[in-house]
Amino acid sequence: MEQWQKDLMGIVETVAEEVERFFQGMNDMVDSFFDLTEELTEEVQNNIAAEVEQYLQEISAPFLEMYWELEDIVTDADPGFPYSVEATPEQNSACVGCTNYHGQVYGGNLLVCAMHPHGWDYQNCPDWEQE
């Protein structure tokens, strides 16, 4: 082999080694960059999550307080709020099936009907009408 061929082969081998070293360096740099971005991403996510959680707690605290206070108010609500009571054979038996039966409790007092606010004491009511 002639000298210029040996020199050319030496140059090609040197260039190949330098290119390999360059790409190995680039590979190391890219790996370092990915490691750094992964660490930064984790830290940002943790910080953002903590800040969002704190922010939500600050926002929700007054609403939760109002909710608990409202629950206390509802629990202590006036039992005078009207509610229905059905006529049964045991209570207001003369009113079972009567169209005049009102059966609403106001302030703890049952209004049976307009004609007999406290109900009829006997079995057959004179004002009874079929529903």
A tleap script that builds the chain and sets N, CA, C and O, in Angstrom:
source leaprc.protein.ff14SB
mol = sequence {
  NMET GLU GLN TRP GLN LYS ASP LEU MET GLY
  ILE VAL GLU THR VAL ALA GLU GLU VAL GLU
  ARG PHE PHE GLN GLY MET ASN ASP MET VAL
  ASP SER PHE PHE ASP LEU THR GLU GLU LEU
  THR GLU GLU VAL GLN ASN ASN ILE ALA ALA
  GLU VAL GLU GLN TYR LEU GLN GLU ILE SER
  ALA PRO PHE LEU GLU MET TYR TRP GLU LEU
  GLU ASP ILE VAL THR ASP ALA ASP PRO GLY
  PHE PRO TYR SER VAL GLU ALA THR PRO GLU
  GLN ASN SER ALA CYS VAL GLY CYS THR ASN
  TYR HIE GLY GLN VAL TYR GLY GLY ASN LEU
  LEU VAL CYS ALA MET HIE PRO HIE GLY TRP
  ASP TYR GLN ASN CYS PRO ASP TRP GLU GLN
  CGLU
}
set mol.1.N position { 0.842 -1.163 0.000 }
set mol.1.CA position { 0.000 0.000 0.000 }
set mol.1.C position { 0.890 1.230 0.000 }
set mol.1.O position { 1.950 1.260 0.626 }
set mol.2.N position { 0.449 2.197 -0.689 }
set mol.2.CA position { 1.243 3.406 -0.788 }
set mol.2.C position { 1.003 4.283 0.426 }
set mol.2.O position { 0.042 4.098 1.171 }
set mol.3.N position { 1.882 5.225 0.603 }
set mol.3.CA position { 1.833 6.088 1.779 }
set mol.3.C position { 0.575 6.957 1.804 }
set mol.3.O position { -0.044 7.131 2.854 }
set mol.4.N position { 0.212 7.483 0.681 }
set mol.4.CA position { -0.974 8.375 0.672 }
set mol.4.C position { -2.236 7.588 1.025 }
set mol.4.O position { -3.175 8.143 1.597 }
set mol.5.N position { -2.261 6.271 0.680 }
set mol.5.CA position { -3.413 5.432 1.038 }
set mol.5.C position { -3.421 5.182 2.544 }
set mol.5.O position { -4.474 5.171 3.183 }
set mol.6.N position { -2.209 4.980 3.103 }
set mol.6.CA position { -2.117 4.781 4.547 }
set mol.6.C position { -2.527 6.056 5.275 }
set mol.6.O position { -3.229 6.002 6.284 }
set mol.7.N position { -2.088 7.196 4.764 }
set mol.7.CA position { -2.456 8.474 5.387 }
set mol.7.C position { -3.974 8.703 5.300 }
set mol.7.O position { -4.595 9.158 6.261 }
set mol.8.N position { -4.556 8.385 4.149 }
set mol.8.CA position { -6.012 8.538 3.975 }
set mol.8.C position { -6.771 7.635 4.936 }
set mol.8.O position { -7.763 8.050 5.534 }
set mol.9.N position { -6.300 6.391 5.084 }
set mol.9.CA position { -6.946 5.469 6.024 }
set mol.9.C position { -6.806 5.986 7.453 }
set mol.9.O position { -7.741 5.872 8.245 }
set mol.10.N position { -5.677 6.538 7.780 }
set mol.10.CA position { -5.477 7.114 9.107 }
set mol.10.C position { -6.422 8.288 9.355 }
set mol.10.O position { -7.003 8.425 10.432 }
set mol.11.N position { -6.562 9.136 8.324 }
set mol.11.CA position { -7.476 10.289 8.439 }
set mol.11.C position { -8.915 9.800 8.596 }
set mol.11.O position { -9.651 10.332 9.428 }
set mol.12.N position { -9.328 8.811 7.827 }
set mol.12.CA position { -10.699 8.274 7.905 }
set mol.12.C position { -10.936 7.671 9.287 }
set mol.12.O position { -11.997 7.880 9.875 }
set mol.13.N position { -9.972 6.931 9.807 }
set mol.13.CA position { -10.128 6.338 11.144 }
set mol.13.C position { -10.191 7.420 12.209 }
set mol.13.O position { -10.984 7.323 13.145 }
set mol.14.N position { -9.365 8.448 12.076 }
set mol.14.CA position { -9.373 9.555 13.030 }
set mol.14.C position { -10.711 10.280 12.986 }
set mol.14.O position { -11.280 10.597 14.031 }
set mol.15.N position { -11.218 10.543 11.784 }
set mol.15.CA position { -12.530 11.211 11.639 }
set mol.15.C position { -13.622 10.337 12.233 }
set mol.15.O position { -14.512 10.851 12.910 }
set mol.16.N position { -13.581 9.020 11.996 }
set mol.16.CA position { -14.593 8.113 12.533 }
set mol.16.C position { -14.555 8.110 14.061 }
set mol.16.O position { -15.602 8.100 14.709 }
set mol.17.N position { -13.356 8.117 14.635 }
set mol.17.CA position { -13.238 8.152 16.101 }
set mol.17.C position { -13.770 9.469 16.664 }
set mol.17.O position { -14.470 9.489 17.677 }
set mol.18.N position { -13.422 10.581 15.980 }
set mol.18.CA position { -13.893 11.892 16.442 }
set mol.18.C position { -15.424 12.006 16.329 }
set mol.18.O position { -16.076 12.560 17.214 }
set mol.19.N position { -15.974 11.490 15.260 }
set mol.19.CA position { -17.440 11.512 15.083 }
set mol.19.C position { -18.099 10.657 16.161 }
set mol.19.O position { -19.114 11.045 16.738 }
set mol.20.N position { -17.508 9.482 16.430 }
set mol.20.CA position { -18.054 8.615 17.482 }
set mol.20.C position { -17.984 9.311 18.835 }
set mol.20.O position { -18.942 9.261 19.606 }
set mol.21.N position { -16.842 9.970 19.137 }
set mol.21.CA position { -16.699 10.708 20.387 }
set mol.21.C position { -17.712 11.860 20.458 }
set mol.21.O position { -18.285 12.127 21.513 }
set mol.22.N position { -17.921 12.535 19.324 }
set mol.22.CA position { -18.886 13.639 19.275 }
set mol.22.C position { -20.297 13.146 19.607 }
set mol.22.O position { -20.999 13.738 20.427 }
set mol.23.N position { -20.694 12.062 18.961 }
set mol.23.CA position { -22.047 11.548 19.204 }
set mol.23.C position { -22.185 10.960 20.609 }
set mol.23.O position { -23.257 11.042 21.208 }
set mol.24.N position { -21.117 10.370 21.138 }
set mol.24.CA position { -21.161 9.875 22.520 }
set mol.24.C position { -21.341 11.054 23.481 }
set mol.24.O position { -22.104 10.975 24.443 }
set mol.25.N position { -20.622 12.148 23.203 }
set mol.25.CA position { -20.777 13.357 24.016 }
set mol.25.C position { -22.188 13.921 23.910 }
set mol.25.O position { -22.774 14.342 24.907 }
set mol.26.N position { -22.728 13.926 22.692 }
set mol.26.CA position { -24.105 14.404 22.494 }
set mol.26.C position { -25.099 13.510 23.233 }
set mol.26.O position { -26.053 13.998 23.839 }
set mol.27.N position { -24.867 12.211 23.178 }
set mol.27.CA position { -25.741 11.263 23.871 }
set mol.27.C position { -25.715 11.520 25.375 }
set mol.27.O position { -26.761 11.531 26.024 }
set mol.28.N position { -24.518 11.728 25.929 }
set mol.28.CA position { -24.399 12.028 27.357 }
set mol.28.C position { -25.097 13.338 27.703 }
set mol.28.O position { -25.752 13.451 28.740 }
set mol.29.N position { -24.949 14.328 26.821 }
set mol.29.CA position { -25.572 15.618 27.059 }
set mol.29.C position { -27.104 15.505 27.009 }
set mol.29.O position { -27.795 16.094 27.840 }
set mol.30.N position { -27.623 14.765 26.058 }
set mol.30.CA position { -29.075 14.569 25.948 }
set mol.30.C position { -29.596 13.817 27.172 }
set mol.30.O position { -30.648 14.166 27.707 }
set mol.31.N position { -28.868 12.783 27.624 }
set mol.31.CA position { -29.281 12.058 28.837 }
set mol.31.C position { -29.307 12.991 30.045 }
set mol.31.O position { -30.238 12.957 30.849 }
set mol.32.N position { -28.276 13.822 30.161 }
set mol.32.CA position { -28.241 14.782 31.276 }
set mol.32.C position { -29.406 15.758 31.178 }
set mol.32.O position { -30.027 16.096 32.185 }
set mol.33.N position { -29.699 16.210 29.956 }
set mol.33.CA position { -30.809 17.136 29.759 }
set mol.33.C position { -32.131 16.495 30.148 }
set mol.33.O position { -32.950 17.133 30.810 }
set mol.34.N position { -32.361 15.240 29.749 }
set mol.34.CA position { -33.599 14.547 30.109 }
set mol.34.C position { -33.703 14.343 31.622 }
set mol.34.O position { -34.776 14.500 32.204 }
set mol.35.N position { -32.582 13.993 32.251 }
set mol.35.CA position { -32.591 13.841 33.711 }
set mol.35.C position { -32.951 15.159 34.389 }
set mol.35.O position { -33.746 15.184 35.328 }
set mol.36.N position { -32.369 16.240 33.914 }
set mol.36.CA position { -32.645 17.553 34.486 }
set mol.36.C position { -34.102 17.945 34.281 }
set mol.36.O position { -34.748 18.427 35.211 }
set mol.37.N position { -34.630 17.744 33.070 }
set mol.37.CA position { -36.025 18.112 32.820 }
set mol.37.C position { -36.979 17.229 33.628 }
set mol.37.O position { -38.037 17.691 34.056 }
set mol.38.N position { -36.616 15.982 33.835 }
set mol.38.CA position { -37.461 15.100 34.655 }
set mol.38.C position { -37.505 15.591 36.101 }
set mol.38.O position { -38.570 15.627 36.716 }
set mol.39.N position { -36.349 15.967 36.638 }
set mol.39.CA position { -36.296 16.498 38.005 }
set mol.39.C position { -37.087 17.792 38.122 }
set mol.39.O position { -37.830 17.993 39.083 }
set mol.40.N position { -36.920 18.671 37.130 }
set mol.40.CA position { -37.655 19.938 37.152 }
set mol.40.C position { -39.156 19.709 37.058 }
set mol.40.O position { -39.933 20.367 37.750 }
set mol.41.N position { -39.561 18.788 36.211 }
set mol.41.CA position { -40.988 18.487 36.053 }
set mol.41.C position { -41.578 17.962 37.353 }
set mol.41.O position { -42.665 18.376 37.756 }
set mol.42.N position { -40.868 17.055 38.010 }
set mol.42.CA position { -41.357 16.521 39.286 }
set mol.42.C position { -41.477 17.618 40.327 }
set mol.42.O position { -42.463 17.683 41.061 }
set mol.43.N position { -40.468 18.482 40.390 }
set mol.43.CA position { -40.500 19.551 41.381 }
set mol.43.C position { -41.633 20.531 41.097 }
set mol.43.O position { -42.332 20.961 42.014 }
set mol.44.N position { -41.812 20.881 39.830 }
set mol.44.CA position { -42.897 21.800 39.455 }
set mol.44.C position { -44.252 21.168 39.769 }
set mol.44.O position { -45.133 21.834 40.313 }
set mol.45.N position { -44.423 19.896 39.433 }
set mol.45.CA position { -45.692 19.225 39.720 }
set mol.45.C position { -45.967 19.195 41.210 }
set mol.45.O position { -47.092 19.461 41.634 }
set mol.46.N position { -44.957 18.877 42.018 }
set mol.46.CA position { -45.148 18.836 43.463 }
set mol.46.C position { -45.497 20.209 44.008 }
set mol.46.O position { -46.388 20.342 44.846 }
set mol.47.N position { -44.790 21.240 43.528 }
set mol.47.CA position { -45.070 22.599 44.001 }
set mol.47.C position { -46.451 23.056 43.561 }
set mol.47.O position { -47.197 23.634 44.352 }
set mol.48.N position { -46.795 22.801 42.307 }
set mol.48.CA position { -48.112 23.206 41.815 }
set mol.48.C position { -49.204 22.460 42.559 }
set mol.48.O position { -50.210 23.058 42.943 }
set mol.49.N position { -49.024 21.167 42.769 }
set mol.49.CA position { -50.034 20.387 43.489 }
set mol.49.C position { -50.226 20.922 44.896 }
set mol.49.O position { -51.358 21.044 45.363 }
set mol.50.N position { -49.133 21.245 45.576 }
set mol.50.CA position { -49.236 21.779 46.936 }
set mol.50.C position { -49.934 23.136 46.939 }
set mol.50.O position { -50.774 23.407 47.797 }
set mol.51.N position { -49.580 23.992 45.969 }
set mol.51.CA position { -50.204 25.312 45.902 }
set mol.51.C position { -51.688 25.211 45.555 }
set mol.51.O position { -52.504 25.932 46.127 }
set mol.52.N position { -52.045 24.329 44.629 }
set mol.52.CA position { -53.451 24.154 44.259 }
set mol.52.C position { -54.241 23.613 45.440 }
set mol.52.O position { -55.356 24.064 45.701 }
set mol.53.N position { -53.672 22.654 46.151 }
set mol.53.CA position { -54.354 22.094 47.320 }
set mol.53.C position { -54.584 23.166 48.371 }
set mol.53.O position { -55.671 23.257 48.941 }
set mol.54.N position { -53.567 23.978 48.631 }
set mol.54.CA position { -53.705 25.058 49.611 }
set mol.54.C position { -54.750 26.072 49.143 }
set mol.54.O position { -55.568 26.537 49.937 }
set mol.55.N position { -54.721 26.409 47.869 }
set mol.55.CA position { -55.670 27.362 47.308 }
set mol.55.C position { -57.102 26.842 47.439 }
set mol.55.O position { -58.003 27.586 47.827 }
set mol.56.N position { -57.309 25.571 47.116 }
set mol.56.CA position { -58.647 24.984 47.223 }
set mol.56.C position { -59.114 24.946 48.668 }
set mol.56.O position { -60.294 25.167 48.943 }
set mol.57.N position { -58.209 24.670 49.591 }
set mol.57.CA position { -58.588 24.671 51.000 }
set mol.57.C position { -58.982 26.072 51.450 }
set mol.57.O position { -59.955 26.245 52.185 }
set mol.58.N position { -58.228 27.066 51.007 }
set mol.58.CA position { -58.560 28.448 51.373 }
set mol.58.C position { -59.910 28.865 50.804 }
set mol.58.O position { -60.679 29.565 51.464 }
set mol.59.N position { -60.192 28.437 49.588 }
set mol.59.CA position { -61.471 28.790 48.962 }
set mol.59.C position { -62.621 28.041 49.615 }
set mol.59.O position { -63.675 28.623 49.872 }
set mol.60.N position { -62.430 26.767 49.883 }
set mol.60.CA position { -63.535 25.943 50.372 }
set mol.60.C position { -63.818 26.130 51.864 }
set mol.60.O position { -64.922 25.829 52.316 }
set mol.61.N position { -62.858 26.614 52.626 }
set mol.61.CA position { -63.055 26.747 54.082 }
set mol.61.C position { -64.293 27.586 54.430 }
set mol.61.O position { -65.099 27.139 55.246 }
set mol.62.N position { -64.480 28.777 53.854 }
set mol.62.CA position { -65.690 29.548 54.209 }
set mol.62.C position { -66.988 28.836 53.834 }
set mol.62.O position { -67.978 28.911 54.561 }
set mol.63.N position { -66.974 28.145 52.692 }
set mol.63.CA position { -68.180 27.436 52.270 }
set mol.63.C position { -68.485 26.277 53.213 }
set mol.63.O position { -69.645 26.023 53.538 }
set mol.64.N position { -67.450 25.584 53.647 }
set mol.64.CA position { -67.663 24.486 54.592 }
set mol.64.C position { -68.187 25.007 55.922 }
set mol.64.O position { -69.061 24.394 56.536 }
set mol.65.N position { -67.651 26.137 56.364 }
set mol.65.CA position { -68.154 26.730 57.608 }
set mol.65.C position { -69.626 27.102 57.465 }
set mol.65.O position { -70.425 26.848 58.367 }
set mol.66.N position { -69.983 27.706 56.325 }
set mol.66.CA position { -71.390 28.065 56.113 }
set mol.66.C position { -72.260 26.815 56.072 }
set mol.66.O position { -73.373 26.810 56.598 }
set mol.67.N position { -71.754 25.756 55.446 }
set mol.67.CA position { -72.509 24.508 55.367 }
set mol.67.C position { -72.764 23.946 56.754 }
set mol.67.O position { -73.887 23.547 57.060 }
set mol.68.N position { -71.741 23.906 57.598 }
set mol.68.CA position { -71.916 23.351 58.948 }
set mol.68.C position { -72.866 24.227 59.757 }
set mol.68.O position { -73.689 23.714 60.514 }
set mol.69.N position { -72.756 25.566 59.601 }
set mol.69.CA position { -73.685 26.451 60.300 }
set mol.69.C position { -75.107 26.241 59.803 }
set mol.69.O position { -76.044 26.231 60.601 }
set mol.70.N position { -75.279 26.073 58.504 }
set mol.70.CA position { -76.598 25.837 57.934 }
set mol.70.C position { -77.165 24.523 58.450 }
set mol.70.O position { -78.358 24.431 58.741 }
set mol.71.N position { -76.326 23.517 58.564 }
set mol.71.CA position { -76.778 22.230 59.092 }
set mol.71.C position { -77.265 22.389 60.530 }
set mol.71.O position { -78.265 21.785 60.918 }
set mol.72.N position { -76.556 23.208 61.326 }
set mol.72.CA position { -76.996 23.464 62.693 }
set mol.72.C position { -78.340 24.179 62.703 }
set mol.72.O position { -79.198 23.885 63.536 }
set mol.73.N position { -78.523 25.121 61.776 }
set mol.73.CA position { -79.780 25.861 61.707 }
set mol.73.C position { -80.921 24.926 61.310 }
set mol.73.O position { -82.004 24.980 61.893 }
set mol.74.N position { -80.676 24.072 60.319 }
set mol.74.CA position { -81.710 23.150 59.856 }
set mol.74.C position { -82.059 22.163 60.957 }
set mol.74.O position { -83.225 21.806 61.126 }
set mol.75.N position { -81.060 21.721 61.704 }
set mol.75.CA position { -81.308 20.788 62.796 }
set mol.75.C position { -82.160 21.444 63.874 }
set mol.75.O position { -83.023 20.805 64.475 }
set mol.76.N position { -81.904 22.736 64.111 }
set mol.76.CA position { -82.651 23.464 65.126 }
set mol.76.C position { -83.906 24.113 64.562 }
set mol.76.O position { -84.525 24.934 65.238 }
set mol.77.N position { -84.296 23.764 63.336 }
set mol.77.CA position { -85.432 24.398 62.671 }
set mol.77.C position { -86.712 24.180 63.459 }
set mol.77.O position { -86.863 23.215 64.209 }
set mol.78.N position { -87.609 25.103 63.260 }
set mol.78.CA position { -88.899 25.074 63.937 }
set mol.78.C position { -89.681 23.835 63.504 }
set mol.78.O position { -89.911 23.640 62.310 }
set mol.79.N position { -90.091 23.001 64.452 }
set mol.79.CA position { -90.889 21.840 64.079 }
set mol.79.C position { -92.283 22.237 63.614 }
set mol.79.O position { -93.096 21.375 63.282 }
set mol.80.N position { -92.569 23.552 63.589 }
set mol.80.CA position { -93.858 24.036 63.146 }
set mol.80.C position { -94.026 23.999 61.641 }
set mol.80.O position { -95.097 24.334 61.137 }
set mol.81.N position { -93.013 23.608 60.924 }
set mol.81.CA position { -93.134 23.507 59.473 }
set mol.81.C position { -94.185 22.453 59.157 }
set mol.81.O position { -94.106 21.332 59.660 }
set mol.82.N position { -95.174 22.799 58.327 }
set mol.82.CA position { -96.292 21.874 58.099 }
set mol.82.C position { -95.857 20.549 57.468 }
set mol.82.O position { -94.976 20.498 56.609 }
set mol.83.N position { -96.502 19.498 57.926 }
set mol.83.CA position { -96.310 18.182 57.324 }
set mol.83.C position { -97.629 17.432 57.404 }
set mol.83.O position { -98.491 17.755 58.221 }
set mol.84.N position { -97.780 16.418 56.540 }
set mol.84.CA position { -99.043 15.681 56.425 }
set mol.84.C position { -99.111 14.512 57.397 }
set mol.84.O position { -98.102 13.896 57.739 }
set mol.85.N position { -100.356 14.222 57.838 }
set mol.85.CA position { -100.641 13.042 58.653 }
set mol.85.C position { -101.874 12.385 58.055 }
set mol.85.O position { -102.907 13.034 57.891 }
set mol.86.N position { -101.775 11.117 57.733 }
set mol.86.CA position { -102.902 10.389 57.162 }
set mol.86.C position { -103.885 9.970 58.260 }
set mol.86.O position { -103.490 9.671 59.387 }
set mol.87.N position { -105.156 9.956 57.909 }
set mol.87.CA position { -106.178 9.445 58.822 }
set mol.87.C position { -106.100 7.921 58.834 }
set mol.87.O position { -106.049 7.288 57.780 }
set mol.88.N position { -106.090 7.340 60.026 }
set mol.88.CA position { -105.996 5.884 60.167 }
set mol.88.C position { -107.134 5.399 61.054 }
set mol.88.O position { -107.777 6.213 61.717 }
set mol.89.N position { -107.399 4.108 61.085 }
set mol.89.CA position { -108.448 3.595 61.979 }
set mol.89.C position { -108.143 3.876 63.453 }
set mol.89.O position { -109.062 3.955 64.269 }
set mol.90.N position { -106.861 4.026 63.800 }
set mol.90.CA position { -106.502 4.321 65.194 }
set mol.90.C position { -106.620 5.805 65.516 }
set mol.90.O position { -106.976 6.165 66.638 }
set mol.91.N position { -106.325 6.677 64.542 }
set mol.91.CA position { -106.372 8.123 64.768 }
set mol.91.C position { -107.242 8.761 63.696 }
set mol.91.O position { -106.980 8.613 62.502 }
set mol.92.N position { -108.274 9.467 64.127 }
set mol.92.CA position { -109.236 10.117 63.238 }
set mol.92.C position { -109.909 9.109 62.315 }
set mol.92.O position { -109.954 9.303 61.100 }
set mol.93.N position { -110.425 8.045 62.890 }
set mol.93.CA position { -111.042 6.983 62.091 }
set mol.93.C position { -112.284 7.462 61.347 }
set mol.93.O position { -112.609 6.918 60.292 }
set mol.94.N position { -112.988 8.471 61.871 }
set mol.94.CA position { -114.180 8.990 61.194 }
set mol.94.C position { -113.809 9.750 59.925 }
set mol.94.O position { -114.676 10.037 59.100 }
set mol.95.N position { -112.534 10.076 59.763 }
set mol.95.CA position { -112.097 10.877 58.613 }
set mol.95.C position { -111.503 10.048 57.479 }
set mol.95.O position { -111.181 10.597 56.425 }
set mol.96.N position { -111.352 8.747 57.670 }
set mol.96.CA position { -110.740 7.912 56.634 }
set mol.96.C position { -111.606 7.957 55.387 }
set mol.96.O position { -112.792 7.631 55.430 }
set mol.97.N position { -110.986 8.377 54.243 }
set mol.97.CA position { -111.702 8.439 52.975 }
set mol.97.C position { -112.547 9.675 52.793 }
set mol.97.O position { -113.269 9.769 51.800 }
set mol.98.N position { -112.493 10.633 53.708 }
set mol.98.CA position { -113.313 11.852 53.614 }
set mol.98.C position { -112.604 12.893 52.768 }
set mol.98.O position { -111.403 13.116 52.921 }
set mol.99.N position { -113.359 13.535 51.867 }
set mol.99.CA position { -112.792 14.563 51.009 }
set mol.99.C position { -112.463 15.838 51.779 }
set mol.99.O position { -111.655 16.642 51.313 }
set mol.100.N position { -113.068 16.040 52.941 }
set mol.100.CA position { -112.826 17.242 53.742 }
set mol.100.C position { -111.589 17.121 54.634 }
set mol.100.O position { -111.159 18.106 55.234 }
set mol.101.N position { -111.022 15.933 54.721 }
set mol.101.CA position { -109.878 15.722 55.606 }
set mol.101.C position { -108.687 16.537 55.111 }
set mol.101.O position { -108.282 16.416 53.955 }
set mol.102.N position { -108.123 17.375 56.002 }
set mol.102.CA position { -106.974 18.213 55.660 }
set mol.102.C position { -105.679 17.526 56.091 }
set mol.102.O position { -104.785 17.349 55.263 }
set mol.103.N position { -105.554 17.141 57.333 }
set mol.103.CA position { -104.452 16.337 57.829 }
set mol.103.C position { -103.080 16.974 57.778 }
set mol.103.O position { -102.100 16.279 57.507 }
set mol.104.N position { -102.971 18.268 58.029 }
set mol.104.CA position { -101.676 18.957 58.074 }
set mol.104.C position { -101.391 19.385 59.514 }
set mol.104.O position { -102.284 19.832 60.234 }
set mol.105.N position { -100.128 19.239 59.914 }
set mol.105.CA position { -99.698 19.643 61.251 }
set mol.105.C position { -99.014 20.992 61.128 }
set mol.105.O position { -98.066 21.144 60.359 }
set mol.106.N position { -99.497 21.979 61.891 }
set mol.106.CA position { -98.931 23.328 61.923 }
set mol.106.C position { -98.495 23.629 63.343 }
set mol.106.O position { -99.316 23.604 64.259 }
set mol.107.N position { -97.224 23.910 63.539 }
set mol.107.CA position { -96.724 24.260 64.868 }
set mol.107.C position { -97.005 23.168 65.887 }
set mol.107.O position { -97.217 23.460 67.063 }
set mol.108.N position { -97.010 21.930 65.456 }
set mol.108.CA position { -97.257 20.819 66.364 }
set mol.108.C position { -98.730 20.506 66.577 }
set mol.108.O position { -99.061 19.593 67.334 }
set mol.109.N position { -99.627 21.253 65.917 }
set mol.109.CA position { -101.074 21.034 66.065 }
set mol.109.C position { -101.653 20.506 64.761 }
set mol.109.O position { -101.441 21.086 63.696 }
set mol.110.N position { -102.388 19.398 64.853 }
set mol.110.CA position { -103.002 18.787 63.682 }
set mol.110.C position { -104.319 19.490 63.367 }
set mol.110.O position { -105.197 19.587 64.224 }
set mol.111.N position { -104.454 19.986 62.121 }
set mol.111.CA position { -105.716 20.537 61.636 }
set mol.111.C position { -106.377 19.429 60.834 }
set mol.111.O position { -105.953 19.116 59.721 }
set mol.112.N position { -107.423 18.835 61.408 }
set mol.112.CA position { -108.073 17.684 60.791 }
set mol.112.C position { -108.890 18.136 59.594 }
set mol.112.O position { -108.677 17.647 58.485 }
set mol.113.N position { -109.818 19.059 59.794 }
set mol.113.CA position { -110.597 19.628 58.694 }
set mol.113.C position { -111.164 20.969 59.138 }
set mol.113.O position { -111.059 21.337 60.308 }
set mol.114.N position { -111.770 21.706 58.193 }
set mol.114.CA position { -112.285 23.035 58.504 }
set mol.114.C position { -113.509 22.973 59.414 }
set mol.114.O position { -113.709 23.858 60.245 }
set mol.115.N position { -114.335 21.923 59.261 }
set mol.115.CA position { -115.533 21.815 60.093 }
set mol.115.C position { -115.201 21.329 61.506 }
set mol.115.O position { -115.822 21.761 62.477 }
set mol.116.N position { -114.240 20.450 61.613 }
set mol.116.CA position { -113.863 19.860 62.904 }
set mol.116.C position { -112.336 19.923 63.035 }
set mol.116.O position { -111.651 18.935 62.768 }
set mol.117.N position { -111.801 21.085 63.445 }
set mol.117.CA position { -110.349 21.277 63.481 }
set mol.117.C position { -109.599 20.235 64.316 }
set mol.117.O position { -108.457 19.899 64.002 }
set mol.118.N position { -110.236 19.721 65.380 }
set mol.118.CA position { -109.577 18.736 66.239 }
set mol.118.C position { -110.049 17.309 65.944 }
set mol.118.O position { -109.665 16.365 66.635 }
set mol.119.N position { -110.868 17.166 64.934 }
set mol.119.CA position { -111.371 15.850 64.565 }
set mol.119.C position { -112.745 15.572 65.169 }
set mol.119.O position { -113.231 16.329 66.010 }
set mol.120.N position { -113.358 14.485 64.732 }
set mol.120.CA position { -114.685 14.073 65.216 }
set mol.120.C position { -114.474 12.950 66.212 }
set mol.120.O position { -113.719 12.011 65.961 }
set mol.121.N position { -115.166 13.061 67.370 }
set mol.121.CA position { -114.948 12.099 68.456 }
set mol.121.C position { -115.653 10.769 68.242 }
set mol.121.O position { -115.276 9.775 68.862 }
set mol.122.N position { -116.637 10.722 67.407 }
set mol.122.CA position { -117.412 9.498 67.229 }
set mol.122.C position { -117.096 8.859 65.889 }
set mol.122.O position { -116.359 9.422 65.079 }
set mol.123.N position { -117.664 7.666 65.659 }
set mol.123.CA position { -117.345 6.889 64.460 }
set mol.123.C position { -117.862 7.536 63.185 }
set mol.123.O position { -117.145 7.549 62.184 }
set mol.124.N position { -119.074 8.072 63.180 }
set mol.124.CA position { -119.677 8.630 61.970 }
set mol.124.C position { -119.744 10.142 62.065 }
set mol.124.O position { -120.451 10.691 62.910 }
set mol.125.N position { -119.007 10.806 61.197 }
set mol.125.CA position { -118.982 12.269 61.158 }
set mol.125.C position { -120.148 12.748 60.304 }
set mol.125.O position { -120.365 12.201 59.223 }
set mol.126.N position { -120.916 13.759 60.752 }
set mol.126.CA position { -122.045 14.233 59.961 }
set mol.126.C position { -121.605 14.959 58.666 }
set mol.126.O position { -122.406 15.101 57.742 }
set mol.127.N position { -120.367 15.406 58.598 }
set mol.127.CA position { -119.872 16.140 57.423 }
set mol.127.C position { -119.013 15.274 56.501 }
set mol.127.O position { -118.364 15.783 55.587 }
set mol.128.N position { -119.013 13.981 56.743 }
set mol.128.CA position { -118.174 13.069 55.949 }
set mol.128.C position { -118.666 13.017 54.517 }
set mol.128.O position { -119.862 12.845 54.282 }
set mol.129.N position { -117.745 13.165 53.533 }
set mol.129.CA position { -118.067 13.052 52.113 }
set mol.129.C position { -117.057 12.153 51.446 }
set mol.129.O position { -115.864 12.209 51.743 }
set mol.130.N position { -117.537 11.329 50.548 }
set mol.130.CA position { -116.674 10.375 49.831 }
set mol.130.C position { -115.633 11.111 48.987 }
set mol.130.O position { -115.957 12.113 48.349 }
set mol.131.N position { -114.378 10.626 48.976 }
set mol.131.CA position { -113.337 11.211 48.123 }
set mol.131.C position { -113.597 10.866 46.676 }
set mol.131.O position { -112.831 11.267 45.799 }
savepdb mol mol.pdb
quit
